[in-house]
Amino acid sequence: MRALLPAVDAPAGLVLGTAGEPDPRPDQVLVDVRHISLNYGELHFLSRLPAGAVPGWDASGVVVRAAANGQGPAVGTRVLTYGAGFGAWAERRAVSLDELAVVPDSVDLAQAAALPVAGVTALRALRAAGPLLGRRVLVTGASGGVGRFAVQLAARAGAEVVASVGSPERGAGLEALGAGQVVAGLDGITRPVDVVLDAVGGAQLVAAFGLLAPEGVLVSYGCASGEPSVFPPYSTVGPGKSLVSFRIGDRLGADMATLLRLVEERRLTVDTGWRGPWEKAAEAAEALLGRRLLGKAVLDVTAA
Ligand SMILES: NC(=O)c1ccc[n+]([C@@H]2O[C@H](COP(=O)([O-])OP(=O)(O)OC[C@H]3O[C@@H](n4cnc5c(N)ncnc54)[C@H](OP(=O)(O)O)[C@@H]3O)[C@@H](O)[C@H]2O)c1
């Protein structure tokens, strides 16, 4: 089958090649992949992939072989899938039953493909911050894949959202998604915040920690800046502020179903900043890593 594979000398380190067919376990379905989405992490760490592995976490498609254990969706069901063990960027993938969700009829399969890693990270990182009703929540990297979902989910949960982006033009559309204030860097934040959801790391994380109100919590889920965070002496000593490290974890099925329901009910918008065939994957990857993309990149898995 065709698959998008790492290639050191290719543009963006990606080439459309061939890979062996997946061999589903009894608790897995076989899915005909129709759309995939790209994430910063899988692109940034592509060179760390085990030799021969097919990359990719997020894919949507149609079940072509039901699980041999008799459970899960039937052949022909439209599904959204995730796999921490990669395997999404191919014509077919094997998926565990707790890493998939059925896509409602009214939700576009291509839109759905944008949800797994970015949407579930936003959902779970906000949960890790605790109750949000009436809280002031700062979302950094708000222009990105996770950020645009986090702004919306925090606003829906009753928070007052401050969205931080790299430059004013990168803030396009964020007020419509629920941000009460959009700032470049951390400029213009004049009152403390209760929660920070941080994608950027580095010096900005240190400054954002300084903006926390007493008992506030900073959830660190990314480091898109690639910079170290150096805290001045005593800046971490104080009235019960917390810094929580976050990782997405596994068993995304139930949370992906929640996000799909929100999309179905038009309470969650999927912003696709790049859409095209997977033959143009390098173009999409370069736009994402070059910070020229608002929201997600979704690729169509076309037939040869
Ligand atoms: N812990 C987990 O389980 C988990 C899960 C998902 C993602 N992540 C991590 O979370 C981060 C964001 O992921 P994503 O998929 O949302 O990525 P993304 O779509 O590329 O968005 C990242 C955003 O960060 C900002 N950014 C990038 N480089 C920056 C820099 N040098 N300085 C300041 N801001 C910068 C950009 O905003 P501007 O262009 O507006 O500056 C960009 O929109 C990544 O580090 C990723 O690895 C972690």
XYZ file of C-alpha atoms and ligand atoms in Angstrom:
352
model
C 0.000 0.000 0.000
C 1.039 3.632 -0.399
C 2.288 5.482 2.683
C 3.854 8.812 3.577
C 7.318 7.959 4.867
C 10.320 9.763 6.356
C 13.112 10.478 3.850
C 16.085 12.526 4.994
C 16.776 14.178 1.628
C 13.166 14.856 0.565
C 11.390 18.213 1.017
C 10.153 18.446 4.643
C 11.692 14.988 5.136
C 8.643 13.238 3.637
C 8.085 11.070 0.583
C 5.121 9.072 -0.731
C 6.369 5.469 -0.878
C 5.152 1.985 -0.103
C 4.775 0.037 3.143
C 3.584 -3.433 4.161
C -0.123 -4.007 4.832
C -1.134 -3.752 8.528
C -2.012 -6.992 10.306
C -4.847 -6.238 12.783
C -4.962 -7.982 16.188
C -8.294 -9.605 17.200
C -9.252 -6.402 19.064
C -8.521 -4.153 16.101
C -10.429 -3.099 12.999
C -8.869 -2.484 9.609
C -9.622 0.999 8.284
C -9.433 2.327 4.748
C -7.866 5.749 5.428
C -9.464 8.691 3.600
C -7.979 11.730 5.402
C -5.077 12.407 7.763
C -4.034 15.488 9.688
C -0.554 16.665 10.588
C 0.668 17.559 14.066
C 3.688 19.603 15.109
C 5.049 16.773 17.268
C 5.065 14.007 14.680
C 6.702 16.305 12.098
C 9.239 17.768 14.506
C 10.300 14.335 15.789
C 10.018 12.456 12.465
C 13.683 11.440 12.594
C 13.074 9.618 15.903
C 10.607 7.194 14.302
C 11.683 3.520 14.505
C 13.094 2.323 11.164
C 10.386 0.990 8.851
C 7.473 2.376 10.884
C 4.662 4.280 9.150
C 4.296 7.707 10.810
C 1.129 9.509 11.781
C -1.366 9.639 14.622
C -4.618 11.063 13.166
C -6.748 9.496 10.449
C -10.388 9.193 9.446
C -11.796 6.571 7.134
C -14.094 3.592 6.704
C -13.940 0.167 8.389
C -13.103 -2.489 5.785
C -12.631 -5.413 8.216
C -14.406 -5.700 11.575
C -12.528 -6.811 14.715
C -12.126 -10.592 14.900
C -13.315 -10.560 18.550
C -16.808 -9.608 17.327
C -16.820 -6.201 19.009
C -16.723 -2.664 17.628
C -18.025 -1.090 14.435
C -19.176 -3.078 11.391
C -17.694 -2.946 7.895
C -18.705 0.294 6.188
C -18.784 2.420 9.388
C -17.153 5.852 9.114
C -14.609 6.202 11.923
C -12.108 8.613 13.420
C -8.911 6.940 14.575
C -5.803 7.575 16.658
C -2.717 5.480 17.247
C 0.101 6.391 19.587
C 2.023 3.642 17.823
C 1.766 5.681 14.571
C 0.502 4.094 11.320
C -1.961 6.784 10.165
C -0.165 8.054 7.072
C -1.046 5.085 4.879
C -3.896 3.767 2.738
C -4.894 1.347 5.509
C -4.325 1.179 9.257
C -5.160 -1.253 12.068
C -6.857 0.456 15.022
C -7.691 -0.665 18.563
C -11.346 -0.354 19.536
C -10.602 2.147 22.323
C -8.732 4.424 19.897
C -11.628 5.056 17.529
C -14.971 6.864 17.436
C -17.866 6.597 15.003
C -18.231 9.779 12.900
C -21.820 11.126 12.872
C -23.449 11.291 9.429
C -23.518 15.098 9.384
C -19.800 15.497 10.176
C -17.409 15.689 7.250
C -14.741 12.948 7.394
C -12.012 15.420 6.413
C -12.943 17.794 9.234
C -13.014 14.882 11.671
C -9.411 13.976 10.804
C -8.269 17.240 12.412
C -9.559 16.260 15.845
C -7.624 13.426 17.526
C -4.322 14.791 18.841
C -5.082 18.519 18.722
C -8.663 18.303 19.975
C -8.091 15.715 22.689
C -4.957 17.510 23.915
C -6.983 20.717 24.275
C -9.788 18.849 26.056
C -7.572 16.884 28.457
C -5.154 19.749 29.174
C -8.099 21.970 30.145
C -9.451 19.192 32.365
C -6.017 18.981 33.997
C -6.353 22.672 34.899
C -9.502 22.026 36.958
C -12.882 23.823 36.915
C -13.050 26.652 34.351
C -16.380 28.362 35.041
C -15.635 32.029 35.712
C -11.867 31.534 35.488
C -9.488 33.643 33.422
C -7.643 31.277 31.068
C -4.586 32.229 29.012
C -4.051 30.017 25.942
C -0.609 30.434 24.346
C 0.120 29.236 20.811
C -3.570 29.985 20.254
C -3.176 30.228 16.477
C -2.119 26.573 16.254
C -3.851 23.230 16.057
C -4.300 22.621 19.790
C -4.655 26.342 20.540
C -7.718 26.982 18.384
C -9.557 24.049 19.974
C -8.455 25.103 23.471
C -9.797 28.647 23.001
C -13.191 27.272 21.999
C -13.443 24.579 24.664
C -12.391 26.942 27.463
C -14.940 29.543 26.339
C -17.693 26.881 26.107
C -16.773 25.791 29.654
C -17.454 29.311 30.949
C -13.938 30.745 31.072
C -12.840 34.253 30.128
C -10.245 33.461 27.488
C -7.102 35.400 26.671
C -5.528 34.088 23.450
C -1.804 34.657 22.908
C -0.308 34.502 19.396
C 3.052 35.358 17.862
C 1.887 38.420 15.916
C -1.417 40.283 15.466
C -2.174 38.675 12.078
C -1.833 35.202 13.665
C -4.803 36.090 15.877
C -7.273 36.151 12.969
C -10.597 34.554 13.850
C -9.855 33.878 17.518
C -12.411 36.340 18.890
C -15.090 34.633 16.811
C -14.017 31.339 18.405
C -14.592 32.748 21.913
C -11.482 34.674 22.946
C -12.316 37.791 24.959
C -8.856 39.247 24.315
C -6.214 38.420 21.707
C -2.634 39.481 22.489
C 0.709 39.277 20.691
C 3.146 37.521 23.018
C 1.987 38.470 26.512
C 1.664 42.204 25.791
C -1.470 43.864 27.117
C -2.356 41.315 29.804
C -2.991 43.688 32.693
C -4.745 41.355 35.154
C -3.631 37.987 36.581
C -4.963 34.774 35.060
C -6.120 31.648 36.898
C -4.998 29.150 34.280
C -2.331 29.075 31.584
C -2.413 26.436 28.854
C 1.066 26.624 27.384
C 2.255 25.393 23.981
C 5.284 27.612 23.606
C 7.660 27.038 26.572
C 10.900 29.015 26.878
C 11.003 32.530 28.286
C 7.308 33.022 27.530
C 6.380 30.140 29.861
C 8.380 31.789 32.650
C 6.635 35.112 32.024
C 3.226 33.415 31.839
C 3.879 31.688 35.197
C 4.443 35.178 36.594
C 0.971 36.220 35.415
C -0.752 33.515 37.487
C -3.023 34.559 40.320
C -2.495 32.879 43.733
C -3.466 29.161 43.503
C -3.277 29.437 39.697
C -2.106 26.566 37.509
C 0.025 26.478 34.375
C -0.420 23.334 32.273
C 2.649 22.839 30.101
C 1.833 20.630 27.118
C 4.266 21.835 24.440
C 7.486 23.667 23.702
C 7.052 25.030 20.181
C 9.723 27.669 20.863
C 12.305 24.956 21.463
C 13.796 27.215 24.131
C 14.679 26.364 27.742
C 12.621 27.930 30.522
C 14.861 29.576 33.116
C 13.095 30.719 36.279
C 14.708 33.581 38.236
C 15.429 32.780 41.899
C 12.306 32.869 44.078
C 9.942 33.328 41.108
C 8.585 29.824 41.783
C 8.219 30.494 45.513
C 4.827 31.858 46.360
C 1.162 31.425 47.071
C 0.453 27.909 45.853
C 0.938 28.279 42.122
C 1.365 25.010 40.220
C 3.123 23.964 37.066
C 1.615 20.761 35.715
C 3.307 18.737 32.978
C 0.909 17.177 30.505
C 0.926 14.310 28.031
C -2.069 13.280 25.941
C -2.087 9.618 27.044
C -4.061 6.933 25.243
C -7.607 5.503 24.867
C -8.796 8.579 22.979
C -12.023 6.984 21.726
C -14.477 8.475 24.242
C -12.962 11.960 24.084
C -12.897 11.893 20.271
C -16.620 10.986 20.403
C -17.239 14.016 22.640
C -15.461 16.317 20.176
C -17.349 14.830 17.224
C -20.643 15.457 19.044
C -19.640 19.106 19.617
C -18.817 19.464 15.902
C -22.122 17.801 14.983
C -23.986 20.270 17.245
C -22.004 23.174 15.726
C -20.503 24.010 19.130
C -16.928 23.323 17.966
C -15.389 24.718 14.774
C -12.619 22.931 12.922
C -10.330 25.473 11.267
C -8.448 23.861 8.418
C -5.667 26.205 7.358
C -4.356 23.802 4.700
C -6.221 21.149 2.709
C -4.960 19.166 -0.248
C -3.851 15.748 -1.527
C -1.166 13.835 0.356
C 1.094 14.138 -2.686
C 1.567 17.729 -1.435
C 2.337 16.716 2.152
C 5.690 18.536 2.139
C 3.959 21.832 1.321
C 1.566 21.336 4.238
C 4.354 20.315 6.635
C 6.469 23.330 5.715
C 3.501 25.680 6.251
C 2.829 24.144 9.675
C 6.416 24.215 10.900
C 6.902 27.678 9.332
C 4.003 29.102 11.390
C 2.075 30.064 8.254
C -0.924 27.896 9.026
C -3.979 28.830 11.098
C -5.417 25.709 12.691
C -4.892 22.289 11.143
C -3.479 20.769 7.955
C -5.720 18.040 6.524
C -4.501 15.774 3.729
C -6.694 13.702 1.418
C -5.430 10.147 0.919
C -5.987 9.831 -2.807
C -5.822 6.600 -4.805
C -2.727 5.995 -6.975
N 1.953 16.950 25.507
C 1.228 16.431 24.523
O 0.675 15.334 24.639
C 1.079 17.231 23.263
C 0.011 17.015 22.414
C -0.134 17.840 21.296
C 0.808 18.829 21.022
N 1.861 18.971 21.865
C 2.848 20.051 21.659
O 2.155 21.275 21.726
C 2.772 22.232 20.879
C 1.735 22.793 19.941
O 1.241 21.748 19.112
P 0.288 22.090 17.890
O -0.015 20.804 17.225
O -0.807 22.977 18.305
O 1.298 22.918 16.971
P 1.033 24.079 15.879
O -0.258 23.842 15.213
O 2.275 24.174 15.076
O 0.866 25.377 16.782
C 1.914 25.827 17.609
C 1.809 27.308 17.804
O 2.907 27.685 18.630
C 3.396 28.922 18.204
N 4.853 28.857 18.012
C 5.552 28.091 17.186
N 6.874 28.359 17.285
C 6.970 29.320 18.186
C 8.058 30.027 18.694
N 9.318 29.782 18.288
N 7.827 30.965 19.613
C 6.563 31.220 19.988
N 5.487 30.568 19.529
C 5.695 29.626 18.635
C 2.791 29.245 16.862
O 1.986 30.370 17.037
P 2.369 31.777 16.337
O 2.756 31.513 14.951
O 1.119 32.590 16.504
O 3.504 32.303 17.161
C 1.959 28.050 16.495
O 0.691 28.422 15.982
C 3.927 21.527 20.221
O 5.108 21.767 20.973
C 3.553 20.062 20.316
O 4.662 19.205 20.278
C 2.014 18.194 22.965
